[in-house]
Coordinates of C-alpha atoms and ligand atoms in Angstrom, one line a residue:
M815 CA 0.1 -0.1 0.0
D816 CA 1.3 3.3 -0.7
I817 CA 1.0 5.5 2.5
V818 CA 1.3 9.3 1.9
I819 CA 2.5 10.9 5.0
D820 CA 2.5 14.8 6.7
F821 CA 5.4 16.1 8.9
D822 CA 5.2 18.6 10.7
G823 CA 2.3 17.5 13.7
T824 CA 2.1 14.1 12.2
C825 CA 6.0 12.4 12.2
V826 CA 7.0 15.2 14.5
M827 CA 5.3 18.0 16.9
H828 CA 4.9 21.5 14.9
Q829 CA 8.0 23.3 15.6
Y830 CA 8.6 24.5 11.7
P831 CA 10.6 25.4 10.6
A832 CA 12.7 23.5 13.2
V833 CA 12.1 19.5 13.4
G834 CA 9.8 19.0 16.5
R835 CA 10.6 16.2 18.8
E836 CA 9.4 12.5 18.8
I837 CA 5.7 11.6 19.2
G838 CA 5.5 8.2 18.7
A839 CA 5.6 8.0 14.5
T840 CA 9.1 6.1 14.2
P841 CA 8.0 2.8 15.5
V842 CA 4.9 2.9 13.3
L843 CA 6.8 3.9 10.0
R844 CA 9.2 1.1 10.8
E845 CA 6.3 -1.0 10.8
L846 CA 4.6 -0.2 8.0
I847 CA 8.0 -0.3 6.0
D848 CA 8.8 -3.9 7.5
A849 CA 5.2 -4.9 6.1
G850 CA 5.6 -4.0 3.2
H851 CA 4.0 -0.7 2.7
R852 CA 5.3 2.0 1.0
L853 CA 6.2 5.8 2.1
I854 CA 5.4 8.9 0.5
L855 CA 6.4 12.5 2.5
F856 CA 4.0 14.9 1.5
T857 CA 4.4 18.3 3.0
M858 CA 4.3 21.8 3.1
R859 CA 8.2 22.1 3.7
S860 CA 10.4 23.2 0.8
D861 CA 14.1 24.2 0.5
R862 CA 14.3 27.4 -0.3
G863 CA 17.6 29.7 -0.3
K864 CA 19.0 29.0 2.6
N865 CA 16.1 27.5 4.5
R866 CA 16.5 23.7 4.0
A867 CA 13.4 22.9 5.6
L868 CA 12.3 19.8 3.0
S869 CA 15.7 18.5 3.3
D870 CA 15.7 18.8 6.9
A871 CA 12.2 16.3 7.0
V872 CA 13.8 13.8 4.3
E873 CA 17.0 13.7 6.8
W874 CA 14.9 12.9 9.9
F875 CA 13.7 9.6 7.9
R876 CA 17.1 9.0 6.5
E877 CA 18.6 8.9 10.4
R878 CA 15.8 6.6 11.1
D879 CA 16.6 4.4 8.4
I880 CA 13.1 4.6 7.1
P881 CA 13.2 4.7 3.3
L882 CA 10.8 7.1 1.5
F883 CA 9.1 5.7 -1.6
G884 CA 8.8 9.5 -2.7
V885 CA 8.9 13.0 -1.6
Q886 CA 5.8 15.5 -2.5
T887 CA 4.8 13.0 -5.0
N888 CA 4.3 9.2 -5.7
P889 CA 6.9 8.6 -8.5
L890 CA 5.0 6.2 -10.2
Q891 CA 1.8 8.7 -10.8
R892 CA 3.8 11.0 -13.8
I893 CA 2.5 8.4 -15.8
W894 CA -1.3 8.6 -15.5
T895 CA -1.2 12.1 -14.2
S896 CA 0.1 15.4 -14.0
S897 CA -1.7 16.6 -10.7
P898 CA 0.5 18.0 -8.0
K899 CA -1.5 15.9 -5.2
A900 CA 0.6 12.9 -4.3
Y901 CA -1.3 9.8 -5.0
G902 CA -1.7 7.2 -2.2
N903 CA -3.9 4.5 -0.9
L904 CA -4.0 6.2 2.8
Y905 CA -3.0 9.6 3.9
I906 CA -1.9 10.3 7.3
D907 CA -1.9 13.9 7.8
D908 CA -2.5 16.1 11.5
S909 CA -5.3 18.1 9.3
A910 CA -7.1 15.4 8.2
L911 CA -10.7 14.9 9.1
G912 CA -10.7 12.0 11.8
C913 CA -7.2 11.8 12.4
P914 CA -6.8 11.1 16.0
L915 CA -4.9 14.0 18.1
V916 CA -2.9 14.7 21.1
F917 CA -3.7 18.4 22.4
P918 CA -0.9 19.5 24.6
E919 CA -1.2 22.2 26.8
D920 CA 1.2 24.4 25.1
G921 CA 1.6 24.0 21.5
F922 CA -0.4 22.8 18.3
P923 CA -1.9 19.1 18.5
Y924 CA -0.2 16.2 17.1
V925 CA -1.1 12.8 16.1
D926 CA -2.0 10.6 18.5
W927 CA 0.0 7.4 17.0
K928 CA -1.3 4.7 19.7
Q929 CA -4.4 5.3 18.2
V930 CA -3.6 5.5 14.7
R931 CA -1.7 2.3 15.2
R932 CA -4.8 0.8 16.8
M933 CA -6.8 2.3 13.4
L934 CA -4.2 0.2 10.9
V935 CA -4.1 -2.9 13.1
G936 CA -8.2 -2.6 12.8
M937 CA -7.9 -1.9 9.1
D938 CA -5.6 -5.1 8.7
I939 CA -2.7 -3.1 7.7
L940 CA -0.8 -3.6 10.6
K941 CA -0.9 -6.9 12.9
D942 CA -1.8 -6.7 16.3
N943 CA 1.2 -7.4 18.4
S944 CA -0.7 -6.6 21.7
E945 CA 0.2 -10.3 23.2
Q946 CA 4.0 -10.0 22.3
Ligands
LIG1883 MG1 0.9 18.9 9.9

């Protein structure tokens, strides 16, 4: 499955243009990769002049040994569309309707990865490992 994923508020806390702190995405993304899914980073971050915000996000994945199938686009979509929307079977984004969120006392809401993981198990995208 091709899974399109946002960065700020989704993989890390909102701290743009800095890379925010961990919020529990890393082990779940690792599980998705290990289960054979492909991740496509789809973010408003970009590299402009000295601003390396997009590269910083790509580096975040590299440091965690989480391969990205695409950045801002699904590399397979150009053969059938010129749309700027990245194609995927599933989108995980803190701004998406229905995305479970944590509401910290200070700062912006961010993705609740414990709940997202439960949802992915419920959708048969990840295996339930609760008895491990
Ligand atoms: Mg976001």
